[in-house]
Amino acid sequence: MLITSSQVTNHNHLLAAVQADEFERLKPHLELIQMRLGSVLYESGDRLQHVWFPTTAIVSLQYIMEDGASTEIAGVGNEGVLGVSLFMGGAATPSRAIVQTGGCGYRIKAGLVLQEFNRAESLQRLSLLYIQALITQMSLTAACNRHHSIEQQLCRWLLLTIDRLTSNELIMTQELIASMLGVRREGITEAAGNLKNAGFINYRRGHITVLDRPGLESLSCECYQVVKKEYDCLLSTYASSKHSHSPACRKQ
Amino acid sequence: MLITSSQVTNHNHLLAAVQADEFERLKPHLELIQMRLGSVLYESGDRLQHVWFPTTAIVSLQYIMEDGASTEIAGVGNEGVLGVSLFMGGAATPSRAIVQTGGCGYRIKAGLVLQEFNRAESLQRLSLLYIQALITQMSLTAACNRHHSIEQQLCRWLLLTIDRLTSNELIMTQELIASMLGVRREGITEAAGNLKNAGFINYRRGHITVLDRPGLESLSCECYQVVKKEYDCLLSTYASSKHSHSPACRKQ
DNA sequence: TAAGCTGTGTACGATACCGCACAGACCGTA
DNA sequence: TACGGTCTGTGCGGTATCGTACACAGCTTA
C-alpha cells in the first residue's frame, strides 16, 4: 500500500515527527495493516516480532491476572507505538496488547526499527518522549483504580477513547468495557444507565454514542484532564522536536 | 533475595553495571548523600535538577490526587535510578518521590548524567532496562489496586520492602503504609493485626519486623512474585549486559 | 418468520472498605 | 516521673462493589 502521510487513515503522529531522512529508511519496511477489533498483537511474555504504529485503531494494554481478571494499564492510539519494550532491551512485556477499536496501523519488523532506534536519532528521542507520556497514563490508571468510582472511571475511559476517534460513536459492549476497567459488567450497565438518563450518552447493543462531552467531563475524575493534557503536550512536543531537542510545554 | 550485595552502603546495582570508562567520567560528579525518611526528592511537576541512585535508601514514587489522596506507583531501591523522566526528554513527572526508608544514595547533576546518557552507551542501555522493570512494577500496581485485598497488598508491600533491606525490620508507621497503598490507616491496622496473630510479623510503634517470609508470601497476591522475578531478571541482565547487549532471562 | 445467541436490565444478599469517633498504649522529652 | 504527642486498637453505621441469578431485548442467521 502506498504511504502518503497526508491521508487521515494512515497518519501516526509519532511516525510523522520522524526526520525525513530517517523516515525514508523506514518507509520501505512499513506495512499498513488492518487491526481488527479483538485481535491480540502480543500476549504477556511473547517475544516481540514487530512494532506497531496505530493510525485509526486503538489498542488497549492490559494486565491479565492468574485468575483471568484483566485491567487496562494504558491505551495506545495514533499518538504512540506498541512494542516499546523492544527499545528497552527486554524483548517482552508482562501485558497483553489487544485491539479495542478496529482500524488501521503500520507494522514494522522488530529488528529494523530497533536498528533505527539505536542510531539515537529522532526515532529514539520521539519514542522516549512517548514512553514518558505512557508512564504518566499508567500512573494515573493505578491511582484512579484505587480512588475513583466506576462511573468516574467510565467517563474518563469514554472521553479518552473518543478523543482518539473521528466520530463520537464507538463500537464496544459493556462487557468489554468492564474487562478493561477490571469491574463487573453489571457495574458498567448501571453507570452507563446513569449517563444515559443524564443525556450524556446513548447506546444500543454494542454501540455507544457520546452526546455531551462537557457533561462527561463534569462527572469524570481529574484523571482524564491530566492524561489528556499530557498527550496534548506530547503532540506539540513531537512537532517542535523535529527542529529542536527541548520539550515544548512542560512546567518549569 | 532481591538485592544481594546491599550490605555495602555505597552500592547501586545500576551504577555498578556501568562500563569502567563511562563510570570514570561520572565518578567525580557523584555525590554520596543522606536520604532522610520523609524527605521529598521531587514534587509532581518539578523540573529535575538531579538524578538519584539509591544505595541503602528506598524511595517511593507516589501519585497525589487533587484532594490529597496518595497512591504508591512504584518503589525504587538500589536496583534503580530516580529522575528517569529526564532521559525521556520531558523534564518533569506527574509523581512525587519521597524517601520511604532512610539511607544513602548518590546524587548527580541532571545535565551531566543526561550528557552521558545521550552518548548512547551503557548508561543508556542500563537505564532503559531499568525503566522496563519500572513499567512492569507500575502495571502490577495498577492491576493490584483493582483486584486485591488490603491484606494481600500489605503482604506484597512488606515483602518488596524487606527485599531491599538488609535487616528484617523496617521503620514505618501504619499511617505511612496506608498512604502508600492509598487506603485508610485503620485498614492497615486490621490487616497488620491479622498478620501478627498469624505470627508472620511483629510490630511496635513505628517498627515492623518480618518473622515469617514464606507465611507472607502465602498470603500475598501473585503480584509480589511477578515484580520480584522482574527485578531478579533485571539484576542478572545488568551483569551480563556489561559484556553483551542481549537480555539474560526473558521468556522467549 | 422463527430460532438462537449475545448483549442489557434488574434484583438481592454478602462483603470489603470507608468515615468517623474515641480509647488506650507507647515513647520521647521536660 | 509526669506530660503530651503520636501511634495503634476498636466499634459502628454507611456505601460501593461484588457474586449470583434470571428475565428480556436486539440483532443475525436459517
Coordinates of C-alpha atoms (C1' of nucleotides) in Angstrom, one line a residue:
Chain A
M1 CA 0.0 0.0 0.0
L2 CA 1.2 3.5 -0.8
I3 CA 2.3 5.6 2.0
T4 CA 1.3 9.3 1.9
S5 CA 1.1 10.8 5.3
S6 CA -1.5 13.3 4.2
Q7 CA -4.4 10.9 4.5
V8 CA -6.1 10.6 7.8
T9 CA -6.4 6.9 7.7
N10 CA -2.6 6.4 7.6
H11 CA -1.4 9.0 10.0
N12 CA 0.5 8.3 13.1
H13 CA 1.8 11.3 15.0
L14 CA 5.0 9.7 16.2
L15 CA 6.0 8.5 12.8
A16 CA 5.0 11.8 11.2
A17 CA 7.5 13.5 13.5
V18 CA 10.4 11.3 12.5
Q19 CA 13.0 13.2 10.5
A20 CA 12.8 13.0 6.7
D21 CA 16.0 11.0 6.1
E22 CA 15.2 8.6 8.9
F23 CA 11.7 8.1 7.6
E24 CA 13.0 7.4 4.2
R25 CA 14.9 4.5 5.6
L26 CA 11.9 3.1 7.5
K27 CA 9.4 3.7 4.7
P28 CA 10.1 0.7 2.6
H29 CA 9.5 -1.6 5.6
L30 CA 6.3 0.0 6.9
E31 CA 3.4 -2.3 6.3
L32 CA 0.0 -0.7 6.5
I33 CA -2.3 -3.4 8.1
Q34 CA -5.8 -3.8 9.3
M35 CA -6.1 -4.1 13.0
R36 CA -9.3 -5.9 13.8
L37 CA -11.4 -5.5 16.9
G38 CA -10.4 -8.0 19.5
S39 CA -7.2 -9.2 17.8
V40 CA -4.2 -9.6 20.0
L41 CA -0.9 -8.0 18.9
Y42 CA 1.1 -9.7 21.6
E43 CA 0.4 -11.7 24.7
S44 CA 2.2 -11.3 28.1
G45 CA 5.6 -12.8 27.7
D46 CA 5.7 -13.0 23.9
R47 CA 8.9 -12.2 22.2
L48 CA 8.1 -9.2 20.0
Q49 CA 8.5 -9.7 16.3
H50 CA 7.1 -6.4 15.3
V51 CA 6.5 -2.9 16.4
W52 CA 3.1 -1.2 15.6
F53 CA 2.1 2.4 15.0
P54 CA -1.7 2.7 15.1
T55 CA -3.3 5.1 12.8
T56 CA -7.1 4.8 13.2
A57 CA -7.0 1.7 15.5
I58 CA -6.9 2.0 19.3
V59 CA -5.0 -0.7 21.2
S60 CA -5.5 -1.5 24.9
L61 CA -2.6 -2.6 27.1
Q62 CA -4.0 -5.0 29.7
Y63 CA -2.5 -6.9 32.6
I64 CA -4.1 -10.3 33.0
M65 CA -4.0 -11.8 36.4
E66 CA -3.6 -15.5 37.1
D67 CA -7.3 -16.0 37.6
G68 CA -8.0 -14.3 34.3
A69 CA -9.1 -11.0 35.7
S70 CA -8.0 -8.1 33.5
T71 CA -7.2 -4.5 33.9
E72 CA -6.3 -1.9 31.3
I73 CA -3.0 -0.4 32.1
A74 CA -3.0 2.2 29.2
G75 CA -4.4 2.8 25.8
V76 CA -2.4 3.5 22.7
G77 CA -3.7 5.4 19.6
N78 CA -2.1 7.2 16.8
E79 CA 0.0 9.3 19.2
G80 CA 2.1 6.3 20.1
V81 CA 3.7 3.0 19.4
L82 CA 3.3 -0.6 20.6
G83 CA 6.2 -2.8 21.5
V84 CA 8.3 -0.2 23.2
S85 CA 9.8 -2.8 25.5
L86 CA 11.8 -3.8 22.5
F87 CA 13.7 -0.5 22.8
M88 CA 14.2 -1.2 26.4
G89 CA 16.4 -4.1 25.9
G90 CA 13.9 -6.6 27.2
A91 CA 12.0 -8.3 24.5
A92 CA 8.9 -9.0 26.4
T93 CA 6.3 -7.1 28.5
P94 CA 4.0 -8.5 31.1
S95 CA 1.0 -7.1 29.3
R96 CA -1.4 -8.1 26.5
A97 CA -2.0 -5.7 23.7
I98 CA -5.5 -6.1 22.3
V99 CA -7.2 -4.1 19.6
Q100 CA -10.0 -2.2 21.3
T101 CA -11.2 -0.2 18.3
G102 CA -10.7 -1.7 14.9
G103 CA -8.8 0.3 12.3
C104 CA -5.5 0.6 10.6
G105 CA -1.9 0.8 11.6
Y106 CA 1.6 0.4 10.5
R107 CA 3.7 -2.6 11.3
I108 CA 7.4 -2.9 11.0
K109 CA 9.8 -5.8 11.8
A110 CA 11.4 -5.5 15.2
G111 CA 14.9 -5.8 14.0
L112 CA 14.6 -2.9 11.6
V113 CA 13.1 -0.5 13.9
L114 CA 15.5 -1.4 16.7
Q115 CA 18.4 -0.7 14.4
E116 CA 17.0 2.7 13.7
F117 CA 16.3 3.4 17.3
N118 CA 19.9 2.5 18.2
R119 CA 21.2 5.2 15.9
A120 CA 20.0 7.5 18.6
E121 CA 18.3 9.9 16.2
S122 CA 14.8 11.3 16.1
L123 CA 13.0 7.9 16.4
Q124 CA 14.7 7.4 19.7
R125 CA 14.0 10.8 21.0
L126 CA 10.4 10.6 20.0
S127 CA 10.0 7.1 21.4
L128 CA 11.3 8.2 24.8
L129 CA 9.0 11.1 24.8
Y130 CA 6.1 8.8 24.2
I131 CA 7.2 6.4 26.8
Q132 CA 7.2 9.3 29.3
A133 CA 3.6 10.0 28.4
L134 CA 2.7 6.3 28.6
I135 CA 4.2 6.2 32.1
T136 CA 2.1 9.1 33.1
Q137 CA -1.0 7.4 31.9
M138 CA -0.1 4.2 33.8
S139 CA 0.5 6.2 37.0
L140 CA -2.9 7.7 36.6
T141 CA -4.5 4.4 36.0
A142 CA -3.1 3.0 39.1
A143 CA -4.2 5.9 41.2
C144 CA -7.6 6.0 39.5
N145 CA -8.2 2.3 40.2
R146 CA -7.7 3.0 43.8
H147 CA -9.6 6.2 44.4
H148 CA -12.4 6.7 41.9
S149 CA -15.9 5.2 41.3
I150 CA -16.9 3.1 38.4
E151 CA -18.9 6.0 37.0
Q152 CA -16.0 8.4 37.1
Q153 CA -13.7 5.9 35.5
L154 CA -16.3 5.1 32.8
C155 CA -16.4 8.8 32.0
R156 CA -12.6 9.0 31.8
W157 CA -12.4 6.0 29.6
L158 CA -15.1 7.2 27.2
L159 CA -13.5 10.6 26.9
L160 CA -10.0 9.2 26.3
T161 CA -11.4 6.8 23.7
I162 CA -13.5 9.3 21.7
D163 CA -10.6 11.7 21.8
R164 CA -8.8 9.2 19.6
L165 CA -11.6 8.8 17.2
T166 CA -13.0 11.0 14.5
S167 CA -16.6 10.1 15.3
N168 CA -18.5 10.2 18.6
E169 CA -19.7 6.7 18.3
L170 CA -17.7 3.7 19.5
I171 CA -18.3 0.0 18.8
M172 CA -18.0 -1.5 22.2
T173 CA -20.0 -3.7 24.5
Q174 CA -20.4 -3.1 28.2
E175 CA -18.8 -6.4 28.8
L176 CA -15.6 -5.3 27.1
I177 CA -15.5 -2.0 28.9
A178 CA -15.9 -3.9 32.2
S179 CA -13.0 -6.1 31.4
M180 CA -10.9 -3.0 30.6
L181 CA -11.8 -1.3 33.8
G182 CA -11.5 -4.5 35.7
V183 CA -15.0 -4.4 37.1
R184 CA -18.2 -6.4 36.7
R185 CA -20.3 -6.0 33.6
E186 CA -23.3 -5.0 35.8
G187 CA -21.4 -2.2 37.3
I188 CA -20.9 -0.7 33.8
T189 CA -24.6 -1.3 33.0
E190 CA -25.6 0.8 36.0
A191 CA -23.1 3.6 35.4
A192 CA -23.9 3.7 31.7
G193 CA -27.6 3.8 32.6
N194 CA -27.0 6.9 34.7
L195 CA -25.1 8.6 32.0
K196 CA -27.9 7.8 29.5
N197 CA -30.5 9.2 31.9
A198 CA -28.4 12.3 32.3
G199 CA -28.5 12.6 28.5
F200 CA -24.7 12.5 28.2
I201 CA -24.5 9.3 26.1
N202 CA -26.8 7.0 24.2
Y203 CA -26.3 3.3 23.3
R204 CA -27.6 0.2 21.8
R205 CA -26.3 -3.3 21.6
G206 CA -22.6 -2.8 21.2
H207 CA -22.6 0.8 20.1
I208 CA -22.1 3.8 22.4
T209 CA -22.6 7.4 21.3
V210 CA -21.3 10.3 23.2
L211 CA -23.8 13.2 23.2
D212 CA -22.4 15.6 25.7
R213 CA -18.7 15.8 26.2
P214 CA -18.8 18.6 28.8
G215 CA -21.3 16.6 30.7
L216 CA -19.0 13.6 30.8
E217 CA -16.1 15.8 31.8
S218 CA -18.0 17.1 34.7
L219 CA -18.7 13.6 36.1
S220 CA -15.2 12.3 35.2
C221 CA -12.4 12.3 37.8
E222 CA -9.4 14.6 37.4
C223 CA -7.5 11.7 35.7
Y224 CA -9.0 12.4 32.3
Q225 CA -7.8 16.0 32.2
V226 CA -4.3 15.1 33.4
V227 CA -3.9 12.4 30.8
K228 CA -5.3 14.5 28.0
K229 CA -3.0 17.4 28.9
E230 CA 0.0 15.0 28.9
Y231 CA -0.9 13.8 25.4
D232 CA -1.7 17.3 24.1
C233 CA 1.7 18.2 25.4
L234 CA 3.3 15.2 23.7
L235 CA 1.9 16.0 20.3
S236 CA 3.1 19.6 20.4
T237 CA 6.5 18.4 21.6
Y238 CA 6.6 15.9 18.7
A239 CA 6.2 18.8 16.3
S240 CA 8.8 21.1 17.9
S241 CA 11.2 18.3 18.4
K242 CA 11.6 18.0 14.7
H243 CA 13.8 21.1 14.9
S244 CA 15.0 21.2 18.5
H245 CA 15.6 18.9 21.4
S246 CA 13.9 20.8 24.1
P247 CA 10.5 19.9 25.4
A248 CA 7.7 22.3 24.4
C249 CA 5.2 22.7 27.2
R250 CA 6.4 21.4 30.5
K251 CA 6.1 23.1 33.7
Q252 CA 9.3 24.6 34.7
Chain B
M1 CA 16.7 -12.4 47.9
L2 CA 16.1 -9.5 45.7
I3 CA 19.1 -7.5 46.5
T4 CA 22.1 -9.5 47.4
S5 CA 25.1 -7.2 48.0
S6 CA 23.3 -4.3 49.6
Q7 CA 25.3 -4.6 52.7
V8 CA 27.6 -2.2 51.1
T9 CA 26.4 1.3 51.9
N10 CA 27.6 2.8 48.6
H11 CA 26.4 0.2 46.1
N12 CA 23.9 0.8 43.5
H13 CA 23.4 -2.0 41.0
L14 CA 22.7 0.1 38.0
L15 CA 25.8 2.3 38.6
A16 CA 27.9 -0.8 39.3
A17 CA 27.0 -2.1 35.8
V18 CA 28.1 1.0 34.0
Q19 CA 31.2 0.4 31.9
A20 CA 34.5 1.3 33.5
D21 CA 35.4 4.2 31.2
E22 CA 32.0 5.7 31.4
F23 CA 32.0 5.3 35.2
E24 CA 35.2 7.1 35.4
R25 CA 33.6 10.1 33.7
L26 CA 30.7 10.1 36.1
K27 CA 32.6 9.4 39.3
P28 CA 33.9 12.8 40.0
H29 CA 30.4 14.2 39.9
L30 CA 28.7 11.5 42.1
E31 CA 27.8 12.9 45.4
L32 CA 27.1 10.4 48.2
I33 CA 24.3 11.9 50.3
Q34 CA 22.0 11.0 53.2
M35 CA 18.4 10.4 52.1
R36 CA 16.3 11.0 55.2
L37 CA 13.0 9.3 55.9
G38 CA 10.2 11.5 54.6
S39 CA 12.3 13.9 52.6
V40 CA 11.0 14.7 49.1
L41 CA 13.4 14.4 46.2
Y42 CA 11.0 16.0 43.8
E43 CA 7.4 17.0 43.6
S44 CA 4.9 16.5 40.8
G45 CA 5.8 18.9 38.1
D46 CA 9.2 19.9 39.4
R47 CA 11.9 20.4 36.9
L48 CA 14.6 17.9 37.8
Q49 CA 17.9 19.3 38.9
H50 CA 19.4 15.9 39.8
V51 CA 19.3 12.2 39.2
W52 CA 19.5 9.9 42.2
F53 CA 20.9 6.4 42.6
P54 CA 19.8 5.0 46.0
T55 CA 22.2 2.7 47.8
T56 CA 20.6 1.9 51.1
A57 CA 17.6 4.2 50.9
I58 CA 14.3 3.2 49.4
V59 CA 12.2 5.8 47.6
S60 CA 8.5 5.7 46.9
L61 CA 7.0 7.1 43.7
Q62 CA 3.6 8.4 44.6
Y63 CA 0.8 10.0 42.6
I64 CA -1.0 12.6 44.6
M65 CA -4.6 13.4 43.6
E66 CA -6.1 16.8 43.8
D67 CA -7.8 16.0 47.1
G68 CA -4.5 15.0 48.6
A69 CA -5.1 11.3 48.4
S70 CA -1.9 9.4 47.5
T71 CA -1.0 6.1 45.9
E72 CA 2.3 4.5 45.5
I73 CA 3.0 3.9 41.8
A74 CA 6.3 2.1 42.3
G75 CA 9.2 1.8 44.7
V76 CA 12.9 2.4 43.9
G77 CA 15.8 0.9 45.7
N78 CA 19.4 0.3 44.8
E79 CA 18.4 -1.5 41.7
G80 CA 17.3 1.7 40.1
V81 CA 17.5 5.4 39.5
L82 CA 15.2 8.3 40.2
G83 CA 14.5 11.1 37.7
V84 CA 14.4 8.9 34.6
S85 CA 11.9 11.2 33.0
L86 CA 15.0 13.4 32.4
F87 CA 16.2 10.8 29.9
M88 CA 12.8 10.8 28.3
G89 CA 13.0 14.4 27.0
G90 CA 10.4 15.6 29.4
A91 CA 11.9 17.3 32.4
A92 CA 9.0 16.6 34.8
T93 CA 7.0 13.6 36.0
P94 CA 3.5 13.7 37.5
S95 CA 4.7 11.9 40.6
R96 CA 6.3 12.7 43.9
A97 CA 9.4 10.9 45.0
I98 CA 9.5 10.5 48.8
V99 CA 12.1 8.7 50.9
Q100 CA 10.3 5.7 52.4
T101 CA 13.3 4.2 54.2
G102 CA 16.1 6.5 55.2
G103 CA 19.6 5.7 54.0
C104 CA 22.2 6.7 51.5
G105 CA 22.3 7.3 47.8
Y106 CA 24.2 9.1 45.0
R107 CA 23.2 12.3 43.5
I108 CA 24.4 13.7 40.3
K109 CA 23.6 16.9 38.4
A110 CA 20.9 16.4 35.7
G111 CA 23.0 17.9 32.9
L112 CA 26.0 15.7 33.5
V113 CA 24.1 12.4 33.5
L114 CA 22.0 13.4 30.6
Q115 CA 25.1 14.1 28.6
E116 CA 26.4 10.7 29.4
F117 CA 23.0 9.1 28.6
N118 CA 23.0 10.7 25.2
R119 CA 26.3 9.1 24.3
A120 CA 24.1 6.1 23.9
E121 CA 26.5 3.8 25.8
S122 CA 26.0 1.5 28.7
L123 CA 24.3 4.1 31.0
Q124 CA 21.6 4.4 28.4
R125 CA 21.2 0.7 27.9
L126 CA 21.0 0.1 31.6
S127 CA 18.6 2.9 32.2
L128 CA 16.2 1.6 29.6
L129 CA 16.4 -1.8 31.0
Y130 CA 15.5 -0.4 34.4
I131 CA 12.6 1.7 33.0
Q132 CA 11.3 -1.5 31.6
A133 CA 11.2 -3.1 35.0
L134 CA 9.7 0.0 36.5
I135 CA 6.9 -0.1 33.9
T136 CA 6.3 -3.7 34.9
Q137 CA 6.0 -2.7 38.5
M138 CA 3.7 0.1 37.7
S139 CA 1.4 -2.2 35.7
L140 CA 1.2 -4.6 38.5
T141 CA 0.4 -1.8 40.9
A142 CA -2.5 -0.7 38.8
A143 CA -3.9 -4.2 38.5
C144 CA -3.3 -5.0 42.2
N145 CA -5.1 -1.8 43.2
R146 CA -8.1 -3.1 41.3
H147 CA -8.2 -6.7 42.2
H148 CA -6.6 -7.5 45.6
S149 CA -7.5 -7.0 49.2
I150 CA -5.7 -4.7 51.6
E151 CA -4.2 -7.7 53.4
Q152 CA -2.8 -9.1 50.1
Q153 CA -1.4 -5.8 49.2
L154 CA 0.2 -5.3 52.6
C155 CA 2.0 -8.6 52.2
R156 CA 3.2 -7.7 48.8
W157 CA 4.4 -4.3 50.0
L158 CA 6.2 -5.7 53.1
L159 CA 7.9 -8.3 51.0
L160 CA 9.1 -5.9 48.4
T161 CA 10.3 -3.6 51.0
I162 CA 12.3 -6.0 53.1
D163 CA 13.8 -7.5 49.9
R164 CA 15.5 -4.1 49.6
L165 CA 16.8 -4.1 53.1
T166 CA 19.5 -6.0 54.9
S167 CA 17.5 -6.4 58.1
N168 CA 14.0 -7.8 58.5
E169 CA 12.9 -4.7 60.5
L170 CA 11.5 -1.6 58.9
I171 CA 10.9 1.8 60.4
M172 CA 7.4 2.6 59.3
T173 CA 4.1 3.6 60.8
Q174 CA 0.8 2.1 59.7
E175 CA -0.3 5.6 58.8
L176 CA 2.5 5.8 56.2
I177 CA 1.8 2.4 54.8
A178 CA -1.8 3.4 54.4
S179 CA -0.9 6.5 52.4
M180 CA 1.3 4.4 50.1
L181 CA -1.4 1.8 49.4
G182 CA -3.9 4.5 49.2
V183 CA -6.2 3.1 51.9
R184 CA -7.3 4.1 55.4
R185 CA -4.9 3.7 58.3
E186 CA -7.5 1.5 60.1
G187 CA -7.5 -0.9 57.2
I188 CA -3.7 -1.4 57.7
T189 CA -4.2 -1.8 61.5
E190 CA -6.6 -4.6 60.9
A191 CA -4.6 -6.3 58.2
A192 CA -1.4 -6.0 60.2
G193 CA -3.2 -7.3 63.3
N194 CA -4.1 -10.4 61.3
L195 CA -0.6 -10.9 60.2
K196 CA 0.6 -10.5 63.7
N197 CA -1.9 -13.1 65.0
A198 CA -0.7 -15.5 62.3
G199 CA 2.8 -15.0 63.6
F200 CA 4.1 -13.7 60.3
I201 CA 5.1 -10.2 61.6
N202 CA 5.5 -8.3 64.8
Y203 CA 5.4 -4.6 65.4
R204 CA 5.6 -1.8 67.8
R205 CA 5.1 1.9 67.4
G206 CA 6.7 2.7 64.1
H207 CA 8.7 -0.5 63.7
I208 CA 7.7 -3.6 61.8
T209 CA 9.5 -6.9 62.0
V210 CA 9.0 -9.7 59.4
L211 CA 9.2 -13.0 61.2
D212 CA 7.9 -15.4 58.5
R213 CA 8.6 -14.6 54.9
P214 CA 7.0 -17.8 53.4
G215 CA 4.0 -17.0 55.5
L216 CA 3.7 -13.6 54.0
E217 CA 4.2 -14.9 50.5
S218 CA 1.4 -17.4 51.0
L219 CA -1.0 -14.6 51.8
S220 CA 0.3 -12.2 49.2
C221 CA -1.2 -11.9 45.8
E222 CA 0.7 -13.1 42.7
C223 CA 1.9 -9.5 42.2
Y224 CA 4.8 -9.9 44.6
Q225 CA 6.3 -12.9 42.8
V226 CA 5.9 -11.2 39.4
V227 CA 7.6 -8.0 40.4
K228 CA 10.3 -9.9 42.3
K229 CA 11.0 -12.0 39.3
E230 CA 11.2 -8.9 37.1
Y231 CA 13.8 -7.4 39.4
D232 CA 15.8 -10.5 39.7
C233 CA 15.9 -10.7 36.0
L234 CA 16.9 -7.1 35.8
L235 CA 19.9 -7.6 38.1
S236 CA 21.2 -10.5 36.2
T237 CA 20.7 -8.6 33.0
Y238 CA 22.7 -5.7 34.3
A239 CA 25.6 -8.1 35.0
S240 CA 25.5 -9.8 31.6
S241 CA 24.9 -6.5 29.8
K242 CA 28.3 -5.4 30.7
H243 CA 29.6 -7.7 28.0
S244 CA 26.7 -8.2 25.7
H245 CA 23.6 -6.4 24.6
S246 CA 21.2 -9.3 24.8
P247 CA 18.8 -9.7 27.7
A248 CA 19.5 -12.5 30.0
C249 CA 16.5 -14.2 31.3
R250 CA 13.4 -13.3 29.4
K251 CA 10.8 -15.8 28.2
Q252 CA 11.2 -16.5 24.6
Chain C
dT1 C1' -40.6 -15.8 10.4
dA2 C1' -38.7 -18.4 13.9
dA3 C1' -34.7 -19.8 16.5
dG4 C1' -30.8 -18.8 18.9
dC5 C1' -27.1 -16.2 20.5
dT6 C1' -25.3 -12.2 22.5
dG7 C1' -25.9 -8.1 25.0
dT8 C1' -28.5 -5.4 28.5
dG9 C1' -31.6 -4.7 32.8
dT10 C1' -32.6 -5.7 37.4
dA11 C1' -32.7 -7.6 41.9
dC12 C1' -30.8 -9.2 46.4
dG13 C1' -27.9 -10.6 49.9
dA14 C1' -22.9 -10.6 51.0
dT15 C1' -18.7 -8.2 51.9
dA16 C1' -14.8 -5.2 51.8
dC17 C1' -13.8 -0.9 52.7
dC18 C1' -14.8 3.8 54.2
dG19 C1' -15.7 7.8 57.5
dC20 C1' -15.9 8.9 61.9
dA21 C1' -15.2 8.8 66.8
dC22 C1' -12.8 7.7 70.7
dA23 C1' -10.0 4.9 73.9
dG24 C1' -5.7 3.3 75.2
dA25 C1' -0.8 2.3 74.6
dC26 C1' 3.8 3.7 73.7
dC27 C1' 7.7 6.7 73.8
dG28 C1' 10.5 10.8 73.8
dT29 C1' 11.1 14.9 76.4
dA30 C1' 10.7 18.1 80.2
Chain D
dT1 C1' 8.3 10.7 86.9
dA2 C1' 4.9 13.0 84.7
dC3 C1' 3.3 15.0 80.5
dG4 C1' 2.0 15.3 75.8
dG5 C1' 2.1 13.9 71.3
dT6 C1' 2.0 10.2 68.3
dC7 C1' 0.7 5.7 67.1
dT8 C1' -2.4 1.8 67.4
dG9 C1' -7.0 -0.7 68.6
dT10 C1' -11.8 -1.0 68.2
dG11 C1' -16.5 -0.2 67.2
dC12 C1' -20.4 1.2 64.3
dG13 C1' -23.2 2.6 60.6
dG14 C1' -22.9 3.7 55.7
dT15 C1' -21.9 2.6 50.9
dA16 C1' -19.8 0.9 46.7
dT17 C1' -18.9 -3.0 44.6
dC18 C1' -19.3 -8.0 44.2
dG19 C1' -21.5 -12.7 43.1
dT20 C1' -25.2 -14.8 41.5
dA21 C1' -29.4 -15.5 39.2
dC22 C1' -32.6 -14.7 35.8
dA23 C1' -35.6 -12.1 32.5
dC24 C1' -35.8 -9.7 28.4
dA25 C1' -34.4 -7.3 24.2
dG26 C1' -31.9 -6.8 19.9
dC27 C1' -29.5 -8.5 16.2
dT28 C1' -28.2 -12.4 13.0
dT29 C1' -28.9 -16.4 10.6
dA30 C1' -31.5 -20.3 8.9

